[in-house]
Tab-separated table of C-alpha atoms in Angstrom:
chain	number	residue	atom	x	y	z
A	249	UNK	CA	192.389	53.335	155.411
A	250	UNK	CA	194.587	55.650	153.347
A	251	UNK	CA	192.962	58.132	150.998
A	252	UNK	CA	194.645	57.196	147.725
A	253	UNK	CA	193.951	59.751	144.975
A	254	UNK	CA	193.659	58.823	141.339
A	255	UNK	CA	191.386	57.874	138.477
A	256	UNK	CA	190.506	54.588	140.172
A	257	UNK	CA	187.954	56.389	142.311
A	258	UNK	CA	185.889	57.809	139.465
A	259	UNK	CA	186.199	54.478	137.646
A	260	UNK	CA	184.803	52.584	140.630
A	261	UNK	CA	182.126	55.229	141.141
A	262	UNK	CA	181.142	55.030	137.467
A	263	UNK	CA	180.676	51.283	137.802
A	264	UNK	CA	178.682	51.711	141.026
A	265	UNK	CA	181.451	50.034	143.027
A	266	UNK	CA	182.538	52.815	145.376
A	267	UNK	CA	181.419	51.883	148.878
A	268	UNK	CA	180.225	54.512	151.410
A	269	UNK	CA	183.618	54.462	153.129
A	270	UNK	CA	185.395	55.280	149.862
A	271	UNK	CA	186.760	51.803	149.154
A	272	UNK	CA	186.329	49.869	145.938
A	273	UNK	CA	183.661	47.221	146.461
A	274	UNK	CA	183.808	43.815	144.712
A	275	UNK	CA	181.674	43.296	141.634
A	276	UNK	CA	178.400	41.437	141.889
A	277	UNK	CA	179.975	38.702	139.751
A	278	UNK	CA	182.714	38.106	142.321
A	279	UNK	CA	180.166	38.118	145.124
A	280	UNK	CA	177.811	35.660	143.436
A	281	UNK	CA	180.618	33.355	142.324
A	282	UNK	CA	181.826	33.293	145.922
A	283	UNK	CA	178.328	32.346	147.041
A	284	UNK	CA	178.230	29.545	144.475
A	285	UNK	CA	181.522	28.147	145.733
A	286	UNK	CA	180.497	28.345	149.387
A	287	UNK	CA	177.060	26.808	148.934
A	288	UNK	CA	177.621	24.379	146.078
A	289	UNK	CA	174.938	26.181	144.081
A	290	UNK	CA	174.543	25.837	140.323
A	291	UNK	CA	176.171	28.979	138.933
A	292	UNK	CA	173.964	30.544	136.262
A	293	UNK	CA	175.390	33.955	137.125
A	294	UNK	CA	178.631	34.654	135.302
A	295	UNK	CA	178.503	34.314	131.523
A	296	UNK	CA	181.150	31.765	130.655
A	297	UNK	CA	180.640	28.288	129.182
A	298	UNK	CA	181.400	25.137	131.139
A	299	UNK	CA	182.460	23.241	127.997
A	300	UNK	CA	185.571	23.639	125.857
A	301	UNK	CA	185.485	24.975	122.336
A	302	UNK	CA	185.890	22.944	119.129
A	303	UNK	CA	188.602	20.287	119.308
A	304	UNK	CA	190.234	21.488	116.100
A	305	UNK	CA	190.571	24.999	117.525
A	306	UNK	CA	192.153	23.714	120.724
A	307	UNK	CA	194.487	21.576	118.612
A	308	UNK	CA	195.438	24.618	116.538
A	309	UNK	CA	196.496	26.442	119.726
A	310	UNK	CA	198.603	23.479	120.844
A	311	UNK	CA	200.155	23.226	117.388
A	312	UNK	CA	201.032	26.927	117.425
A	313	UNK	CA	202.726	26.544	120.811
A	314	UNK	CA	204.652	23.482	119.584
A	315	UNK	CA	205.682	25.394	116.465
A	316	UNK	CA	207.269	28.133	118.557
A	317	UNK	CA	204.622	30.853	118.201
A	318	UNK	CA	205.246	31.964	121.771
A	319	UNK	CA	206.783	35.430	121.526
A	320	UNK	CA	205.273	38.868	120.964
A	321	UNK	CA	202.900	39.118	118.072
A	322	UNK	CA	202.980	42.294	115.952
A	323	UNK	CA	201.156	45.161	117.656
A	324	UNK	CA	198.241	45.030	115.226
A	325	UNK	CA	197.986	41.245	115.489
A	326	UNK	CA	199.417	38.244	113.670
A	327	UNK	CA	198.875	38.588	109.913
A	328	UNK	CA	196.939	35.317	109.713
A	329	UNK	CA	194.335	36.567	112.186
A	330	UNK	CA	194.112	40.032	110.630
A	331	UNK	CA	193.328	38.333	107.330
A	332	UNK	CA	190.925	35.872	108.959
A	333	UNK	CA	188.922	38.695	110.575
A	334	UNK	CA	188.721	40.515	107.243
A	335	UNK	CA	187.643	37.291	105.519
A	336	UNK	CA	185.027	36.694	108.241
A	337	UNK	CA	183.504	40.149	107.761
A	338	UNK	CA	183.300	39.596	104.005
A	339	UNK	CA	181.951	36.045	104.323
A	340	UNK	CA	179.156	36.771	106.765
A	341	UNK	CA	178.296	40.427	106.133
A	342	UNK	CA	179.743	41.506	102.792
A	343	UNK	CA	182.021	44.046	104.523
A	344	UNK	CA	185.301	44.670	102.665
A	345	UNK	CA	188.281	45.496	104.893
A	346	UNK	CA	191.997	46.077	104.393
A	347	UNK	CA	193.488	43.641	106.945
A	348	UNK	CA	196.626	45.750	107.285
A	349	UNK	CA	194.845	49.016	108.080
A	350	UNK	CA	191.237	48.361	109.092
A	351	UNK	CA	191.629	45.487	111.590
A	352	UNK	CA	193.219	45.543	115.057
A	353	UNK	CA	193.569	42.533	117.378
A	354	UNK	CA	193.015	43.198	121.104
A	355	UNK	CA	193.026	41.443	124.468
A	356	UNK	CA	189.369	40.542	124.177
A	357	UNK	CA	186.470	42.884	123.516
A	358	UNK	CA	186.925	44.467	126.942
A	359	UNK	CA	190.315	45.919	126.013
A	360	UNK	CA	188.965	46.899	122.606
A	361	UNK	CA	186.193	48.889	124.283
A	362	UNK	CA	188.533	50.487	126.826
A	363	UNK	CA	191.090	51.468	124.185
A	364	UNK	CA	188.371	52.854	121.919
A	365	UNK	CA	186.798	54.984	124.634
A	366	UNK	CA	190.161	56.265	125.868
A	367	UNK	CA	191.227	57.032	122.308
A	368	UNK	CA	188.130	58.879	121.137
A	369	UNK	CA	186.987	60.775	124.242
A	370	UNK	CA	188.802	64.082	124.643
A	371	UNK	CA	186.800	66.318	126.952
A	372	UNK	CA	184.713	66.202	130.138
A	373	UNK	CA	181.946	67.653	127.974
A	374	UNK	CA	181.946	64.571	125.728
A	375	UNK	CA	178.930	62.312	126.156
A	376	UNK	CA	178.672	58.582	125.503
A	377	UNK	CA	175.182	57.220	124.871
A	378	UNK	CA	174.525	53.644	125.996
A	379	UNK	CA	171.450	51.469	126.332
A	380	UNK	CA	170.531	50.667	129.930
A	381	UNK	CA	170.876	48.162	131.538
A	382	UNK	CA	174.448	47.965	130.231
A	383	UNK	CA	177.495	45.735	130.524
A	384	UNK	CA	179.271	47.036	133.602
A	385	UNK	CA	182.591	47.880	131.946
A	386	UNK	CA	180.902	50.549	129.809
A	387	UNK	CA	180.197	52.869	132.723
A	388	UNK	CA	183.594	52.184	134.275
A	389	UNK	CA	185.505	52.986	131.069
A	390	UNK	CA	183.449	56.087	130.304
A	391	UNK	CA	184.204	57.355	133.804
A	392	UNK	CA	187.893	56.472	133.436
A	393	UNK	CA	188.024	58.455	130.193
A	394	UNK	CA	186.430	61.402	131.990
A	395	UNK	CA	183.262	61.653	129.904
A	396	UNK	CA	179.566	61.690	130.793
A	397	UNK	CA	177.406	58.581	130.495
A	398	UNK	CA	173.952	59.186	128.969
A	399	UNK	CA	171.568	56.247	129.070
A	400	UNK	CA	168.561	55.144	127.035
A	401	UNK	CA	166.349	52.791	129.085
A	402	UNK	CA	165.306	49.361	127.840
A	403	UNK	CA	162.120	48.188	129.511
A	404	UNK	CA	160.652	44.809	130.357
A	405	UNK	CA	159.593	42.679	128.603
A	406	UNK	CA	160.697	43.439	125.001
A	407	UNK	CA	163.640	45.737	125.872
A	408	UNK	CA	163.464	47.698	122.604
A	409	UNK	CA	164.318	51.401	123.128
A	410	UNK	CA	161.690	54.106	122.770
A	411	UNK	CA	162.594	56.136	119.652
A	412	UNK	CA	161.760	59.452	121.314
A	413	UNK	CA	163.982	58.679	124.292
A	414	UNK	CA	166.788	57.626	121.964
A	415	UNK	CA	166.465	60.838	119.961
A	416	UNK	CA	166.477	62.918	123.149
A	417	UNK	CA	169.655	61.225	124.424
A	418	UNK	CA	171.772	61.998	121.350
A	419	UNK	CA	172.853	65.600	120.887
A	420	UNK	CA	175.706	67.793	119.774
A	421	UNK	CA	177.806	66.779	122.790
A	422	UNK	CA	177.462	63.096	121.929
A	423	UNK	CA	180.885	61.782	121.015
A	424	UNK	CA	180.050	58.079	120.865
A	425	UNK	CA	176.929	55.934	120.641
A	426	UNK	CA	177.820	52.560	122.163
A	427	UNK	CA	175.603	49.743	120.910
A	428	UNK	CA	175.666	46.200	122.302
A	429	UNK	CA	173.701	43.996	119.898
A	430	UNK	CA	172.853	41.200	120.699
A	431	UNK	CA	172.549	42.776	124.096
A	432	UNK	CA	173.942	41.792	127.473
A	433	UNK	CA	172.189	41.540	129.911
A	434	UNK	CA	168.725	41.526	128.308
A	435	UNK	CA	169.230	39.196	125.325
A	436	UNK	CA	167.435	41.631	123.021
A	437	UNK	CA	168.341	42.023	119.340
A	438	UNK	CA	167.590	45.549	118.205
A	439	UNK	CA	165.098	46.052	115.403
A	440	UNK	CA	166.031	47.379	111.977
A	441	UNK	CA	164.210	50.607	112.854
A	442	UNK	CA	166.433	51.092	115.903
A	443	UNK	CA	169.596	50.474	113.904
A	444	UNK	CA	168.480	52.929	111.227
A	445	UNK	CA	167.697	55.585	113.830
A	446	UNK	CA	171.116	55.166	115.453
A	447	UNK	CA	172.816	55.795	112.109
A	448	UNK	CA	170.666	58.857	111.389
A	449	UNK	CA	171.384	60.341	114.806
A	450	UNK	CA	175.112	59.682	114.581
A	451	UNK	CA	175.279	61.340	111.175
A	452	UNK	CA	173.185	64.323	112.286
A	453	UNK	CA	175.273	64.976	115.404
A	454	UNK	CA	178.717	64.006	114.051
A	455	UNK	CA	179.024	61.111	116.505
A	456	UNK	CA	180.900	57.832	116.156
A	457	UNK	CA	179.060	54.525	116.537
A	458	UNK	CA	180.914	51.857	118.528
A	459	UNK	CA	179.369	48.404	118.413
A	460	UNK	CA	179.943	45.510	120.810
A	461	UNK	CA	179.016	42.429	118.786
A	462	UNK	CA	180.565	39.613	120.811
A	463	UNK	CA	177.335	37.573	120.530
A	464	UNK	CA	177.091	38.034	116.754
A	465	UNK	CA	176.927	34.283	116.062
A	466	UNK	CA	174.490	33.596	118.904
A	467	UNK	CA	171.337	35.066	117.347
A	468	UNK	CA	168.275	32.821	117.394
A	469	UNK	CA	165.890	34.253	114.788
A	470	UNK	CA	167.904	34.864	111.638
A	471	UNK	CA	171.380	36.207	110.942
A	472	UNK	CA	173.033	39.051	112.796
A	473	UNK	CA	172.980	42.445	111.054
A	474	UNK	CA	175.950	44.671	111.932
A	475	UNK	CA	175.226	48.389	112.062
A	476	UNK	CA	178.267	48.892	109.823
A	477	UNK	CA	176.265	47.371	106.953
A	478	UNK	CA	173.492	49.962	107.207
A	479	UNK	CA	173.433	52.676	104.514
A	480	UNK	CA	175.761	55.518	105.460
A	481	UNK	CA	177.109	53.747	108.547
A	482	UNK	CA	180.480	52.309	107.479
A	483	UNK	CA	182.440	55.571	107.759
A	484	UNK	CA	180.926	56.284	111.192
A	485	UNK	CA	181.314	52.887	112.832
A	486	UNK	CA	183.924	50.949	114.767
A	487	UNK	CA	182.838	47.325	115.220
A	488	UNK	CA	184.145	45.240	118.117
A	489	UNK	CA	183.886	41.487	118.554
A	490	UNK	CA	185.820	38.582	120.013
A	491	UNK	CA	186.350	34.848	119.836
A	492	UNK	CA	185.434	33.938	123.403
A	493	UNK	CA	181.661	33.640	123.084
A	494	UNK	CA	181.565	32.133	119.582
A	495	UNK	CA	184.178	29.435	120.245
A	496	UNK	CA	183.808	28.925	124.032
A	497	UNK	CA	187.342	30.204	124.634
A	498	UNK	CA	186.647	33.123	126.970
A	499	UNK	CA	189.963	32.641	128.792
A	500	UNK	CA	192.011	33.248	125.652
A	501	UNK	CA	190.995	36.926	125.440
A	502	UNK	CA	191.270	37.391	121.678
A	503	UNK	CA	189.188	40.268	120.324
A	504	UNK	CA	189.268	42.734	117.458
A	505	UNK	CA	188.251	46.165	116.259
A	506	UNK	CA	187.342	46.825	112.634
A	507	UNK	CA	186.409	49.988	110.784
A	508	UNK	CA	187.823	53.003	108.954
A	509	UNK	CA	191.623	53.109	109.022
A	510	UNK	CA	191.843	56.512	110.693
A	511	UNK	CA	189.618	55.404	113.574
A	512	UNK	CA	191.448	52.082	113.948
A	513	UNK	CA	194.773	53.948	113.994
A	514	UNK	CA	193.445	56.140	116.810
A	515	UNK	CA	192.517	53.073	118.860
A	516	UNK	CA	195.916	51.484	118.144
A	517	UNK	CA	197.657	54.620	119.445
A	518	UNK	CA	196.152	53.862	122.880
A	519	UNK	CA	195.953	50.065	122.760
A	520	UNK	CA	199.705	49.703	122.110
A	521	UNK	CA	200.365	51.183	125.549
A	522	UNK	CA	197.846	48.945	127.321
A	523	UNK	CA	198.714	45.318	126.498
A	524	UNK	CA	200.780	46.088	123.365
A	525	UNK	CA	199.963	42.580	122.173
A	526	UNK	CA	198.744	39.272	123.594
A	527	UNK	CA	198.095	35.578	123.131
A	528	UNK	CA	200.248	34.830	120.084
A	529	UNK	CA	199.440	31.078	119.827
A	530	UNK	CA	195.771	31.779	120.530
A	531	UNK	CA	195.686	34.353	117.736
A	532	UNK	CA	196.837	31.640	115.326
A	533	UNK	CA	194.174	29.278	116.676
A	534	UNK	CA	191.382	31.815	116.271
A	535	UNK	CA	192.533	32.487	112.708
A	536	UNK	CA	191.755	28.821	112.074
A	537	UNK	CA	188.488	29.008	114.049
A	538	UNK	CA	187.098	31.854	111.950
A	539	UNK	CA	187.433	29.629	108.893
A	540	UNK	CA	185.268	26.815	110.293
A	541	UNK	CA	182.359	25.765	108.047
A	542	UNK	CA	178.921	27.345	108.290
A	543	UNK	CA	177.634	24.236	110.063
A	544	UNK	CA	179.686	25.128	113.135
A	545	UNK	CA	178.279	28.648	113.430
A	546	UNK	CA	174.719	27.484	112.743
A	547	UNK	CA	175.096	24.683	115.262
A	548	UNK	CA	176.406	26.986	117.983
A	549	UNK	CA	173.336	29.212	117.688
A	550	UNK	CA	170.931	26.251	117.531
A	551	UNK	CA	172.480	24.603	120.597
A	552	UNK	CA	172.265	27.769	122.652
A	553	UNK	CA	168.680	28.367	121.505
A	554	UNK	CA	167.742	24.917	122.844
A	555	UNK	CA	169.444	25.738	126.139
A	556	UNK	CA	167.586	29.055	126.304
A	557	UNK	CA	164.306	27.196	125.865
A	558	UNK	CA	165.187	24.636	128.538
A	559	UNK	CA	166.145	27.396	130.955
A	560	UNK	CA	162.942	29.283	130.216
A	561	UNK	CA	160.828	26.212	130.918
A	562	UNK	CA	162.484	25.759	134.289
A	563	UNK	CA	162.085	29.408	135.215
A	564	UNK	CA	158.393	29.496	134.305
A	565	UNK	CA	157.747	26.307	136.255
A	566	UNK	CA	159.397	27.929	139.278
A	567	UNK	CA	157.081	30.952	139.106
A	568	UNK	CA	159.140	33.503	137.162
A	569	UNK	CA	157.847	35.546	134.262
A	570	UNK	CA	160.338	35.224	131.402
A	571	UNK	CA	161.478	37.521	128.591
A	572	UNK	CA	162.434	35.320	125.637
A	573	UNK	CA	165.962	36.242	124.533
A	574	UNK	CA	166.588	36.749	120.814
A	575	UNK	CA	170.339	36.320	121.213
A	576	UNK	CA	173.310	36.172	123.607
A	577	UNK	CA	173.948	33.857	126.560
A	578	UNK	CA	171.292	35.398	128.790
A	579	UNK	CA	167.649	35.231	129.824
A	580	UNK	CA	166.002	37.872	132.006
A	581	UNK	CA	163.228	36.797	134.368
A	582	UNK	CA	160.916	38.735	136.664
A	583	UNK	CA	161.031	37.429	140.224
A	584	UNK	CA	158.343	39.790	141.570
A	585	UNK	CA	156.007	36.948	142.549
A	586	UNK	CA	158.810	35.133	144.390
A	587	UNK	CA	160.285	38.029	146.361
A	588	UNK	CA	159.609	38.888	149.968
A	589	UNK	CA	157.962	42.274	150.596
A	590	UNK	CA	160.418	45.144	150.779
A	591	UNK	CA	163.207	43.310	148.941
A	592	UNK	CA	164.701	43.757	145.488
A	593	UNK	CA	166.528	41.624	142.914
A	594	UNK	CA	169.872	41.968	144.701
A	595	UNK	CA	168.349	40.699	147.954
A	596	UNK	CA	166.646	37.893	146.066
A	597	UNK	CA	169.882	36.786	144.374
A	598	UNK	CA	171.818	36.845	147.641
A	599	UNK	CA	169.338	34.438	149.237
A	600	UNK	CA	168.688	32.256	146.171
A	601	UNK	CA	171.725	29.965	146.674
A	602	UNK	CA	170.486	28.983	150.127
A	603	UNK	CA	166.814	28.821	149.134
A	604	UNK	CA	167.190	26.932	145.872
A	605	UNK	CA	170.853	26.138	145.236
A	606	UNK	CA	171.114	28.391	142.173
A	607	UNK	CA	173.091	31.585	141.535
A	608	UNK	CA	171.879	34.414	139.272
A	609	UNK	CA	172.691	38.115	138.834
A	610	UNK	CA	170.303	40.999	139.650
A	611	UNK	CA	169.682	43.306	136.716
A	612	UNK	CA	170.238	46.242	139.050
A	613	UNK	CA	173.964	45.432	138.775
A	614	UNK	CA	173.785	46.642	135.183
A	615	UNK	CA	171.928	49.885	135.894
A	616	UNK	CA	172.719	53.371	137.096
A	617	UNK	CA	171.660	54.372	140.578
A	618	UNK	CA	168.932	56.594	139.129
A	619	UNK	CA	167.283	53.802	137.155
A	620	UNK	CA	167.722	50.776	139.387
A	621	UNK	CA	164.126	51.024	140.518
A	622	UNK	CA	162.990	50.158	136.972
A	623	UNK	CA	164.758	46.794	137.256
A	624	UNK	CA	164.127	46.077	140.928
A	625	UNK	CA	162.566	42.631	140.397
A	626	UNK	CA	164.513	41.461	137.325
A	627	UNK	CA	167.170	38.746	137.379
A	628	UNK	CA	169.626	37.557	134.705
A	629	UNK	CA	170.333	33.850	134.188
A	630	UNK	CA	173.063	32.462	131.902
A	631	UNK	CA	172.145	29.618	129.533
A	632	UNK	CA	175.729	28.928	128.379
A	633	UNK	CA	176.076	25.814	130.534
A	634	UNK	CA	175.802	22.096	129.843
A	635	UNK	CA	172.260	20.876	129.285
A	636	UNK	CA	172.355	18.700	132.392
A	637	UNK	CA	173.463	21.681	134.496
A	638	UNK	CA	170.542	23.802	133.243
A	639	UNK	CA	168.129	20.915	133.859
A	640	UNK	CA	169.453	20.523	137.409
A	641	UNK	CA	169.029	24.257	137.999
A	642	UNK	CA	165.408	23.925	136.875
A	643	UNK	CA	164.817	21.081	139.318
A	644	UNK	CA	166.308	23.125	142.151
A	645	UNK	CA	164.349	26.226	141.268
A	646	UNK	CA	161.144	24.179	141.460
A	647	UNK	CA	161.580	24.454	145.233
A	648	UNK	CA	160.564	28.096	144.929
A	649	UNK	CA	157.223	27.138	143.401
A	650	UNK	CA	156.732	24.452	146.049
A	651	UNK	CA	157.409	27.020	148.760
């Protein structure tokens, strides 16, 4: 195998995907999806819905295509969607934005995060604080940008950070504090005290807060509270979200960044040389989606809460201990009582399709090498599937309890 130099190596290493022979290994998601296909297992691993989004939103995309909205959109996004995002932030959170300067449309939240990190990191001495376990692209993008990842552990079963550990992680080298709330993979919603501490620390150390809020409308115990609404936070915060999770359109890849104009301009300076622009007819459709009535958003959260509860019942009946998610697609369960001696969550998940006909993701896939031992028996299951699929998974998992 050729030794190919380049940034790919540190990116793969940052994501924990550099194999011992120096090759880039496949992600755990690709591996588990492959297992699901080979075994016919119910796939509760990867977090995408198995139902389409609202019919009127799909119709809006078709109408935009028929109307000829098929060429490049403006680099910042189509004006209708820029305005719709600004209206959404005002409607739900009371945040006032200039759609022409303080909103940027991206190829999903993943590009928004990558462009933001590449734009705002400038030195190998820069540090990015994240909560661990973390969405895998965070570590990869921090490594690609050449910065240092600093993690704050979230521990079973409540997954709220320890305030002393959070304070110790943020210092004068902290460039960004990256906050995923509601959180993937744990399903936790951070407390008001945590949000307040993040703002205080960012202000004290001249850091920028970057929020990943893609599950903002999938909160189960009251409305979502963006950090940008906290006192003193607006000038320090870039907020990122997307349409995929809220409207079950993950394949459209329509996301956005909002915040102070100078920070958004910095992200645009990088983003325009990544995708430049994307998904023109889908941008028009999501502009319509963001204007759906409150009943849609309330119903989406209520439906997913019911699925979370159904999944939890099946997991408990199978012998798992379960952390009750407060938001997001995901439920974390402890498989310690179901694991063979000397094995961990990754081993468990690799054998689960054959043992029970279900696919899940080990939480170790979302952790640094140094901390994987803290999550060695924890497994993430996705509840964003049809009710009958979740019920079938529960029936299959019952085989574990029988065994």
